[in-house]
Coordinates of C-alpha atoms and ligand atoms in Angstrom, one line a residue:
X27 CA 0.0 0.0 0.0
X28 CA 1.3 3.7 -1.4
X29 CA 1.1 6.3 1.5
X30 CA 0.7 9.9 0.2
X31 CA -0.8 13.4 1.5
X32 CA -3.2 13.8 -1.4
X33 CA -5.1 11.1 -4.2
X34 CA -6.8 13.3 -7.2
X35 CA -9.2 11.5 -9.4
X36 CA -8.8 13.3 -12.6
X37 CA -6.2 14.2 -14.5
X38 CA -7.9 17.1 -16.3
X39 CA -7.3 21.1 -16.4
X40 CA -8.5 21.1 -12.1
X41 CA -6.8 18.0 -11.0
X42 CA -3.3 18.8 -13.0
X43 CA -3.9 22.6 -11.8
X44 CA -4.5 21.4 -7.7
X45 CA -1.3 18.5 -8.0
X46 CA 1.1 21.0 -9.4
X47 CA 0.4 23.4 -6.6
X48 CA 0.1 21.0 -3.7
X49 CA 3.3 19.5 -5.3
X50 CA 5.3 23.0 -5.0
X51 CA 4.6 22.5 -1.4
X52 CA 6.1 19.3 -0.6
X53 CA 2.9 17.3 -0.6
X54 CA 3.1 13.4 -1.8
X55 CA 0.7 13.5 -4.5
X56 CA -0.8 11.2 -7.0
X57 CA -3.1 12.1 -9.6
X58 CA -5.2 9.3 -11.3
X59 CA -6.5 9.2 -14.3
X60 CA -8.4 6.2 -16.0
X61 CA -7.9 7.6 -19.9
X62 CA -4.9 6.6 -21.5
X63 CA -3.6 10.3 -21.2
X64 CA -4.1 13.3 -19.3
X65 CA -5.8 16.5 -20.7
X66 CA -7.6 15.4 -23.4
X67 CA -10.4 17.9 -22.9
X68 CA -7.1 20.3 -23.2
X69 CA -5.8 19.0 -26.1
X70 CA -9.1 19.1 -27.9
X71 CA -10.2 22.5 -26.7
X72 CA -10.4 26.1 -28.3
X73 CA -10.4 24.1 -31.8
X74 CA -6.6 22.7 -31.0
X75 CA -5.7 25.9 -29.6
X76 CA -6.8 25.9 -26.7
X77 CA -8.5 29.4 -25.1
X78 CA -6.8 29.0 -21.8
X79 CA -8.5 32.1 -20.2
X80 CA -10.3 35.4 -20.3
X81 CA -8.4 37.9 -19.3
X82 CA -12.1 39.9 -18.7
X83 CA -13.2 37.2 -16.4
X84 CA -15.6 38.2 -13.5
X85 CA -18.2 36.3 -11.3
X86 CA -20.9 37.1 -13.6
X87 CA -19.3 34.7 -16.3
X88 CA -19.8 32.1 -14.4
X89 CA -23.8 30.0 -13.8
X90 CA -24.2 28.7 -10.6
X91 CA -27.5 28.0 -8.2
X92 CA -24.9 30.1 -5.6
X93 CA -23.4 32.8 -7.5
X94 CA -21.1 34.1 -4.8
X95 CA -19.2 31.1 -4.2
X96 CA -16.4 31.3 -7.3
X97 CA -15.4 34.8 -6.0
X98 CA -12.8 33.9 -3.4
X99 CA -11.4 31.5 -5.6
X100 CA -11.1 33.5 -9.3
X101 CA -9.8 36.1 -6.8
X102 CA -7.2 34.2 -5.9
X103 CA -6.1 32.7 -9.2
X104 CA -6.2 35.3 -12.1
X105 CA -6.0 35.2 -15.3
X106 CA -2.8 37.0 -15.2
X107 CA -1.4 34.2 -12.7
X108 CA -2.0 31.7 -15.1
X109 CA -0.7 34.0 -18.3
X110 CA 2.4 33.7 -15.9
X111 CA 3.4 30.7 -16.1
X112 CA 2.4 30.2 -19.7
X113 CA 5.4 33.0 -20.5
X114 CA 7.6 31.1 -17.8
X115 CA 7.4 28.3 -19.9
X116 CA 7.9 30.2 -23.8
X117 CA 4.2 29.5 -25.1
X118 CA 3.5 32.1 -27.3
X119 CA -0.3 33.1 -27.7
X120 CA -2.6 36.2 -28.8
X121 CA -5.7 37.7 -28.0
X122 CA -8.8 36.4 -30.4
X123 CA -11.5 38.5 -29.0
X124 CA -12.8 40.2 -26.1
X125 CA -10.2 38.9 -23.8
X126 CA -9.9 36.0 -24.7
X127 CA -6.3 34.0 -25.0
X128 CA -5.5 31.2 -27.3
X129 CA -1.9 29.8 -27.9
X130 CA -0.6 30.5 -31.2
X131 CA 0.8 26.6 -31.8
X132 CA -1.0 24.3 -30.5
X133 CA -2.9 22.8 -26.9
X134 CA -0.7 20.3 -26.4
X135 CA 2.0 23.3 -25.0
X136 CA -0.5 23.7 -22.1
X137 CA -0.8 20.1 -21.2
X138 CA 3.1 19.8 -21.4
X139 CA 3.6 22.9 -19.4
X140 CA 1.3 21.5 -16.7
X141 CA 3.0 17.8 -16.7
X142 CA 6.3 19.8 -16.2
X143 CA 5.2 21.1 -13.3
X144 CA 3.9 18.1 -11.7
X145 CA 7.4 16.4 -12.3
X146 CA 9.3 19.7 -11.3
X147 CA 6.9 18.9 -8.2
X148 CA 7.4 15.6 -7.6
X149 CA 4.3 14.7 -8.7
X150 CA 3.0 11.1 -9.4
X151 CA 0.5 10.8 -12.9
X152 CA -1.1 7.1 -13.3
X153 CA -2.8 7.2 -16.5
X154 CA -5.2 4.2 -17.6
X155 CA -5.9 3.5 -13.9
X156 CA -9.6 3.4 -12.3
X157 CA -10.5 3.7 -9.3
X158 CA -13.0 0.9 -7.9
X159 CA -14.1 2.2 -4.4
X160 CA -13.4 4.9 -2.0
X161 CA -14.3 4.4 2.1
X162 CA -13.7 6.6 4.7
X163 CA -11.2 5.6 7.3
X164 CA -9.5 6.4 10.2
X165 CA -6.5 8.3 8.7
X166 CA -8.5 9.5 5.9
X167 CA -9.4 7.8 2.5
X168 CA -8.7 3.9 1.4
X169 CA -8.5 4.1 -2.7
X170 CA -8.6 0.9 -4.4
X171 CA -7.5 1.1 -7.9
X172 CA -7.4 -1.2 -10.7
X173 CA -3.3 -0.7 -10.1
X174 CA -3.5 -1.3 -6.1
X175 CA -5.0 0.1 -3.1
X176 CA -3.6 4.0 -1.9
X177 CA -4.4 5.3 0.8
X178 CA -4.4 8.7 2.1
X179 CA -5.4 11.9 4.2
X180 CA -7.3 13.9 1.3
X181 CA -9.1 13.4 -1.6
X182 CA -9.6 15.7 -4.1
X183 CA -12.3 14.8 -6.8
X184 CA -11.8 16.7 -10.2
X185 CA -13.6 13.8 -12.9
X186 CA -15.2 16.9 -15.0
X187 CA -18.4 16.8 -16.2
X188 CA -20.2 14.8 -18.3
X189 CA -19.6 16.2 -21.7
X190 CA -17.8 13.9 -24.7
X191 CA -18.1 10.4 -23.2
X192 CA -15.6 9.6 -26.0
X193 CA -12.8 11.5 -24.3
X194 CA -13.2 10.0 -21.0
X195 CA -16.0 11.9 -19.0
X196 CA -17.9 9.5 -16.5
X197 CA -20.1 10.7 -14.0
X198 CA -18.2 8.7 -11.4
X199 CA -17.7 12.5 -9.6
X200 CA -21.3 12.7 -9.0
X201 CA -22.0 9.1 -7.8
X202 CA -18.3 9.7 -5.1
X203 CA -20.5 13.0 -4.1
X204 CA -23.5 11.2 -3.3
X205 CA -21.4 8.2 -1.6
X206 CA -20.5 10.9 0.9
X207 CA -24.0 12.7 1.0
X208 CA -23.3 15.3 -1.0
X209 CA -26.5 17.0 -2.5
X210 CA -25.8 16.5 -6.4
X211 CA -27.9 19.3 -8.3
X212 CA -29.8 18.6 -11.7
X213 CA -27.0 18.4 -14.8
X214 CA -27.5 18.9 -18.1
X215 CA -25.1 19.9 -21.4
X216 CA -24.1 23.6 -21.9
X217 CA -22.5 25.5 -24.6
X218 CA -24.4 23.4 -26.7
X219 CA -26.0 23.2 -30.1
X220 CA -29.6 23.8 -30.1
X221 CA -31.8 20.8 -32.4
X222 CA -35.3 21.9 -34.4
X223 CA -37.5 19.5 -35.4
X224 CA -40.5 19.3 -37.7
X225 CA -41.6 22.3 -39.5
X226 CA -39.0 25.1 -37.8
X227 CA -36.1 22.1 -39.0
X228 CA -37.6 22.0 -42.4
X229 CA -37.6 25.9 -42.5
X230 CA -34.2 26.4 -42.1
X231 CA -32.2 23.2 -43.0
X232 CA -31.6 23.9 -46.5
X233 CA -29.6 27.1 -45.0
X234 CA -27.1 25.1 -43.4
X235 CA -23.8 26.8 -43.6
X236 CA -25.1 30.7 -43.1
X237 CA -24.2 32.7 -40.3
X238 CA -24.7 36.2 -39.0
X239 CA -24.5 38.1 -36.3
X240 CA -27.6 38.1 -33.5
X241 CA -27.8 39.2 -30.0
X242 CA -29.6 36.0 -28.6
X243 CA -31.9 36.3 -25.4
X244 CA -33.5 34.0 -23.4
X245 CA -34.6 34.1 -19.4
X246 CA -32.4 37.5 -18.9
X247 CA -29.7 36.5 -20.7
X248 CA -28.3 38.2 -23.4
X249 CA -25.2 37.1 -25.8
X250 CA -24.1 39.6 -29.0
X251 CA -22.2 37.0 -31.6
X252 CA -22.7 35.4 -34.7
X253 CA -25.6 32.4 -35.0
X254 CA -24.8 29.1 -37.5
X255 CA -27.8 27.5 -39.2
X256 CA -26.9 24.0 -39.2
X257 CA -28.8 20.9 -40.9
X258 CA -29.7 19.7 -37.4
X259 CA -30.4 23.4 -35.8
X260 CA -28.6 26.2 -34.6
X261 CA -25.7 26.6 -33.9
X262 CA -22.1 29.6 -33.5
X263 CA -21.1 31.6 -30.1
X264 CA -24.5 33.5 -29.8
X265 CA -26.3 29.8 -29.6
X266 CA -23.9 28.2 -27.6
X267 CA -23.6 30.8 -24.6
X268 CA -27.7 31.5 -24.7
X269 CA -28.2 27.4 -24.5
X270 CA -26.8 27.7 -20.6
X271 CA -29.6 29.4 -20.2
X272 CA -32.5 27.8 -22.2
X273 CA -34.6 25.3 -21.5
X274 CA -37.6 23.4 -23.1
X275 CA -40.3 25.1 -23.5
X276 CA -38.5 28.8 -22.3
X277 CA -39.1 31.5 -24.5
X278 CA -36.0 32.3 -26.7
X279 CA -35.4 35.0 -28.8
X280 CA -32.9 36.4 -31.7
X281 CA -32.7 39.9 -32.2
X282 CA -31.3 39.3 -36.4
X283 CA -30.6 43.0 -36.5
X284 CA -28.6 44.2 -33.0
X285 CA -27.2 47.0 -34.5
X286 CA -30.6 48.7 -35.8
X287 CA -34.3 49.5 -34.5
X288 CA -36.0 47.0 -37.6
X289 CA -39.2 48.7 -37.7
X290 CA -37.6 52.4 -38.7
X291 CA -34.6 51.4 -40.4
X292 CA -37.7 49.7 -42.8
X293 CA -39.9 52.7 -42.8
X294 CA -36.9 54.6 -43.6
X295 CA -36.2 52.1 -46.5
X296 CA -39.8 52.8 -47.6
X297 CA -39.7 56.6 -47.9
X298 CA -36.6 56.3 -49.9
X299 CA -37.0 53.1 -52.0
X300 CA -41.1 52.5 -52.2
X301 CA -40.6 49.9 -55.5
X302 CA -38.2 47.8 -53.9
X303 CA -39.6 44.6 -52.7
X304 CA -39.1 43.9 -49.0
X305 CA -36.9 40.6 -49.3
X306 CA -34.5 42.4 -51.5
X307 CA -34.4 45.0 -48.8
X308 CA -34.2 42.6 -46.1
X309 CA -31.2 40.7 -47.9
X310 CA -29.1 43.9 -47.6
X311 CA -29.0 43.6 -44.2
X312 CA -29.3 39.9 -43.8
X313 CA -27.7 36.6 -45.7
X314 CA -29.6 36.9 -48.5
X315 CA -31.3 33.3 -48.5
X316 CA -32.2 33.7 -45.2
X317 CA -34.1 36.8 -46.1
X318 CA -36.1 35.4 -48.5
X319 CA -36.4 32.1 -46.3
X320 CA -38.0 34.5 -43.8
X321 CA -40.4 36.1 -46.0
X322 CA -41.5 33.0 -47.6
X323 CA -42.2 31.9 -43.7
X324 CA -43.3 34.6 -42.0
X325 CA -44.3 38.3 -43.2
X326 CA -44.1 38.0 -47.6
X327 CA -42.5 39.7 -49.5
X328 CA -44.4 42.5 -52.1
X329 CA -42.9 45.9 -53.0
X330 CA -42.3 48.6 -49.6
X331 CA -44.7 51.1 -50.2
X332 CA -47.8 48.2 -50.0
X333 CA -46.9 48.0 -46.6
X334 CA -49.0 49.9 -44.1
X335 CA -46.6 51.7 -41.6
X336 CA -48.4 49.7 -38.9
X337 CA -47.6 46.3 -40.7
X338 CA -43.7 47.4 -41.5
X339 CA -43.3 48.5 -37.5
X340 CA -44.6 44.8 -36.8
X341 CA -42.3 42.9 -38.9
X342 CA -39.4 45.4 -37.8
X343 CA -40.4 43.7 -34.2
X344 CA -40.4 40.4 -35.0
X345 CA -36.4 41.4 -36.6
X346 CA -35.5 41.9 -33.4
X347 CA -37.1 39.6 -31.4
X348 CA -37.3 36.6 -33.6
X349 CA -38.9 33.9 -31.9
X350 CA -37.0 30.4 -31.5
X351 CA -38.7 27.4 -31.0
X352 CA -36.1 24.7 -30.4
X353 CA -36.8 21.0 -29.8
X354 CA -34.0 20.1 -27.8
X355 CA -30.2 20.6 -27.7
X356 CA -27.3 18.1 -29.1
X357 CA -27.0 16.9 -25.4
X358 CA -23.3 15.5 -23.9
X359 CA -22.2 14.2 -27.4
X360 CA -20.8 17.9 -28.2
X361 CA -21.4 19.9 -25.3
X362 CA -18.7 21.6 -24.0
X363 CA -19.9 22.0 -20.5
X364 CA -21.9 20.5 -17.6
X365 CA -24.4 22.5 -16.3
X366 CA -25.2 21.9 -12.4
X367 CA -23.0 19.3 -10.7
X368 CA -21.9 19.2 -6.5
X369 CA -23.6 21.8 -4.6
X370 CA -21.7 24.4 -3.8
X371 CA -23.3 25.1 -0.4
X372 CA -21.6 22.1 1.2
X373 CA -18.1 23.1 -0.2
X374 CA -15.9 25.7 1.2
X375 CA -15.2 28.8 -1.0
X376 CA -12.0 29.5 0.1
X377 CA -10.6 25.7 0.1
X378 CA -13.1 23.7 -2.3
X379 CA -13.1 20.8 0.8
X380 CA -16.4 19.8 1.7
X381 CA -18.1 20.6 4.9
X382 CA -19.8 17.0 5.5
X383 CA -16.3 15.4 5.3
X384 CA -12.7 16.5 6.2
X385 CA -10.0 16.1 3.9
X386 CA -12.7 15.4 0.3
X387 CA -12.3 18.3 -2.2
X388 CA -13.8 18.9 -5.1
X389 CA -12.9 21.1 -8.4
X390 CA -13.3 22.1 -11.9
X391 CA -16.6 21.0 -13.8
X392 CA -17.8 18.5 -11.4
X393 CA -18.9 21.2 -8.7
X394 CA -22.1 23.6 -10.2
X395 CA -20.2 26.3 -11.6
X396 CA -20.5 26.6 -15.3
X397 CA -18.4 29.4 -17.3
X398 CA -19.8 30.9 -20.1
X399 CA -18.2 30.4 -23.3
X400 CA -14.6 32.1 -24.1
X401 CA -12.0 30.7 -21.6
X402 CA -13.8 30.7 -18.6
X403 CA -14.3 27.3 -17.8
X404 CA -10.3 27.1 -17.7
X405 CA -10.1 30.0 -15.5
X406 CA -12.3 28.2 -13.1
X407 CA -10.5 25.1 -13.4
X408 CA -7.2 26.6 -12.6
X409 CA -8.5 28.8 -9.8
X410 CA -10.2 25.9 -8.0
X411 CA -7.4 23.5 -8.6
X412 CA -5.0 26.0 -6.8
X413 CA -7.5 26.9 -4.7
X414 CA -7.4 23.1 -3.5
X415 CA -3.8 22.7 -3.8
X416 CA -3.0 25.2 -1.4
X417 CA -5.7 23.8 1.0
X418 CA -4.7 20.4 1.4
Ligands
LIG508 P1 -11.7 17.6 -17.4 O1 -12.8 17.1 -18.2 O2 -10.7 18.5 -18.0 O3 -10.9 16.5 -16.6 C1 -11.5 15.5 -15.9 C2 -10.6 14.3 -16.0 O4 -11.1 13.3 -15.2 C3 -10.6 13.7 -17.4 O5 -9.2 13.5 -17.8 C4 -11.3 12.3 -17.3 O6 -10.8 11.3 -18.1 C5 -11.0 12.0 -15.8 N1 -11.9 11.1 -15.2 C6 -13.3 11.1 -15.3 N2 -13.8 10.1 -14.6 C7 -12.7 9.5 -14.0 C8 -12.6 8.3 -13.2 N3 -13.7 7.6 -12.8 N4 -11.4 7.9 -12.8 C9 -10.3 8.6 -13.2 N5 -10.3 9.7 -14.0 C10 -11.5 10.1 -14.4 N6 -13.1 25.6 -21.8 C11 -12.3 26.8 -22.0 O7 -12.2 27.5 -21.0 N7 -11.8 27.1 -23.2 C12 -11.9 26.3 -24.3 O8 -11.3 26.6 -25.3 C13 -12.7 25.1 -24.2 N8 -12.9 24.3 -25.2 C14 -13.6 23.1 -25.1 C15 -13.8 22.3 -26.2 C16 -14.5 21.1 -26.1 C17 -14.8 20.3 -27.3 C18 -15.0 20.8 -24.8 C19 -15.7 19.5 -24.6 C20 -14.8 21.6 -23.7 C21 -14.1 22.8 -23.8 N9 -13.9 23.6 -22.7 C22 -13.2 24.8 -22.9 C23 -14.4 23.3 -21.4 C24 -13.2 22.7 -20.6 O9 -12.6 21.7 -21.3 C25 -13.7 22.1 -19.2 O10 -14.5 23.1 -18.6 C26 -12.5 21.8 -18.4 O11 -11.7 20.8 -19.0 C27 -12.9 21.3 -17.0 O12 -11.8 20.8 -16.3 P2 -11.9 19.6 -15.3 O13 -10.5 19.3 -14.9 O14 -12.9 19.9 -14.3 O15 -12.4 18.4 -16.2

C-alpha cells in the first residue's frame, strides 16, 4: 500500500492545476486518471488551440445556483497568474477577441507545461488506472485502484463533467459526491448546439452553412455574436452561450438586427426606395437566402410602399425579437460543459473541501459552476485546482 498526503481522481485542467500546486509545497501526490492520457479535454479545446483564459473574467461569467461562491477563488487565481506561467514556460499566444487568450501553436503546450510542473513537483500521474471504491477511514481515505490500493489523508475529486463520453467523461464524480451525501444538483449539457424538429427544422435546414451576427436572449440572458444554421439546428457563439440558459419550452429569442431598431430602419427604406420589394431590402441587411427564407415563412414579400406603416413596425419587431422554438439541444455528445453538478453550499469557497467530510475536495466541472463560453471554464479550473492545492 502507497502512502501519500493527497489522491486526485482526474487528470484534467482542475486536477493537474491542484497537483502541481500542492506538489510545490512538498505534498506526496498522486493524480489518477483512468484515460490513456491526461488532458484530453485540453488538447481538444479552443479548436486545437486551446483558449486558456479570459483575461475579462468576473463572477458574472460564471452559472451557478450560488453565484457568490467562485469569487474567493477566481480572486485568488487570475488570469494573469496563469498568463504567468504560460510566459515562464515560452508558449507564445494572442488575444482572439474580447479577452480572450489562445496559444498560437497548439494545446498540447498547455498540457506539457502542466506535466512539467507536476514532475518539477514531484508529482506522481497514473494514466489508464480506475478507481473501484473509496471508504472513509480512520486516517482519511482507502482508494482501491485497478493498479493497487492507496491510501491517504485527502481526496480531491476533479472527474469533470459529463460532456464527450468519447474523451473520457464518466459521471463517477457525482456518484463519489453522493457516496459521501453530498447533494448532487440537476445536470444537463451547456454550450451546446440547439436541435429543431419538424416544421422550424424543415424551414431552415436547406440554409445550413449561413451565419450572421444576433444578440440571442433567453430568461435575462443576453449574448451579441454570430448564430450558425446548421442541418440539425442552430448553432455559432451566440447559440452556444444562450443554450446555458435555455430550457424546453423557455421562450428564446434572436434579435437578427442588434445594430438597428428593424421597424424604422424599414420605414426609412420605404420613404426612400417605395418599389423595392421587402426581401430584396431585407437581404441587404441579412444573408440573402435567409431573407427570402423568412419572407417565404413569416411576413411576404411584395414591394415597400404596400406596406402599411403599422404592418412594417410589426415585422421590424419580429427582426428583433425573432422567436426560436427549439426542440431540444445536441445533449453531452458535443457539449462543452456541464451545467449543475456538486452543490456548492456544502463546499468551502476558500478551500473547495467539503463541509460534510474533512479532507474530500472537489474542483473544476464536477462542482455547479459553469463558465460561459470564451476561456472561462479554464479560468475556473485553474482557480479551483490551486484553490485546492493550497488547502490540502
Ligand atoms: P476535465 O474534463 O478537463 O478533466 C476530468 C478528467 O477526469 C478527465 O481527464 C477524465 O478522463 C478524468 N476522469 C473522469 N472520470 C474518471 C474516473 N472515474 N477515474 C479517473 N479519471 C476520471 N473551456 C475553456 O475555457 N476554453 C476552451 O477553449 C474550451 N474548449 C472546449 C472544447 C471542447 C470540445 C470541450 C468538450 C470543452 C471545452 N472547454 C473549454 C471546457 C473545458 O474543457 C472544461 O471546462 C475543463 O476541461 C474542465 O476541467 P476539469 O479538470 O474539471 O475536467
Amino acid at each position: 500500500m502507497q502512502s501519500l498526503d493527497l489522491t486526485i481522481i482526474g487528470g484534467g485542467a482542475a486536477g493537474l492545476m491542484c497537483a502541481l500546486t500542492a506538489g510545490r509545497r512538498g505534498k506526496r501526490v498522486r493524480v489518477i486518471e483512468h484515460a490513456n492520457r491526461v488532458g484530453k479535454k485540453i488538447l481538444m479545446s479552443g479548436g486545437g488551440r486551446c483558449n486558456f483564459t479570459n483575461t475579462g473574467t468576473t463572477p458574472a461569467n460564471f452559472l451557478s445556483a450560488n453565484p457568490h461562491y467562485c469569487k474567493s477563488a477566481l480572486a485568488r487565481y487570475s488570469p494573469t497568474d496563469f498568463i504567468d506561467m504560460v510566459d515562464a514556460h515560452r508558449i507564445a499566444w494572442h488575444e482572439k477577441e474580447l479577452g480572450q487568450l489562445f496559444c498560437d501553436e497548439s494545446s498540447k503546450l498547455i498540457v506539457r507545461m502542466l506535466m512539467d510542473e507536476c514532475a518539477s513537483a514531484g508529482v506522481q500521474v497514473q494514466t489508464g488506472c480506475s478507481v473501484e471504491k473509496v471508504q472513509k477511514v480512520e486516517q482519511g481515505f482507502l482508494i482501491e485502484t485497478t493498479q493497487g490500493r492507496i491510501e491517504c489523508p485527502a481526496l480531491v475529486v476533479a472527474t469533470g463533467g459529463l460532456s464527450i463520453p468519447s474523451m473520457g467523461a464518466t459521471g463517477y464524480g457525482y456518484e463519489l459526491a453522493r457516496q459521501f451525501g453530498h447533494t448532487v444538483l440537476d445536470t444537463r449539457a451547456g454550450l451546446v448546439p440547439l436541435t429543431l424538429s419538424g416544421k422550424h427544422q424543415d424551414n431552415l435546414k436547406d440554409l445550413s452553412g449561413v451565419a450572421l451576427p444576433v444578440e440571442s436572449r433567453c430568461n435575462g440572458a443576453n449574448f451579441r455574436a454570430d448564430m450558425l444554421i446548421t442541418h440539425r439546428g442552430l448553432s455559432g457563439p451566440a447559440i452556444l452561450q444562450i443554450s446555458s440558459y435555455w430550457q424546453p419550452g423557455d421562450d428564446l429569442r434572436m434579435n437578427l438586427l442588434p445594430d438597428t431598431n428593424a421597424g424604422t430602419w424599414l420605414l426609412d427604406q420605404q420613404r426612400e426606395r417605395p418599389a423595392a420589394e421587402l426581401k430584396t431590402v431585407l437581404g441587404e441587411s441579412l444573408p440573402r437566402r435567409l431573407a427570402q427564407r423568412l419572407c417565404e415563412i413569416r411576413v411576404g414579400s411584395k414591394p415597400m410602399r404596400q406596406y402599411r406603416s403599422a404592418e412594417l413596425k410589426a415585422i421590424g419587431d419580429e427582426l428583433n425579437a425573432w422567436p426560436i422554438v427549439a426542440s431540444g439541444t445536441e445533449g453531452y455528445r458535443t457539449a462543452e460543459v456541464t451545467l449543475g453538478g456538486v452543490d456548492t453550499r456544502e463546499l468551502s469557497s476558500t478551500t473547495m473541501e467539503s463541509r460534510l467530510v474533512t479532507g474530500l475536495y472537489f474542483i473544476g466541472e464536477v462542482v455547479d459552476v459553469t463558465g460561459h463560453l470564451g476561456g472561462y471554464n479554464f479560468q475556473w479550473a485553474w482557480a479551483s485546482g490551486n484553490a485546492a492545492g493550497l488547502a490540502v
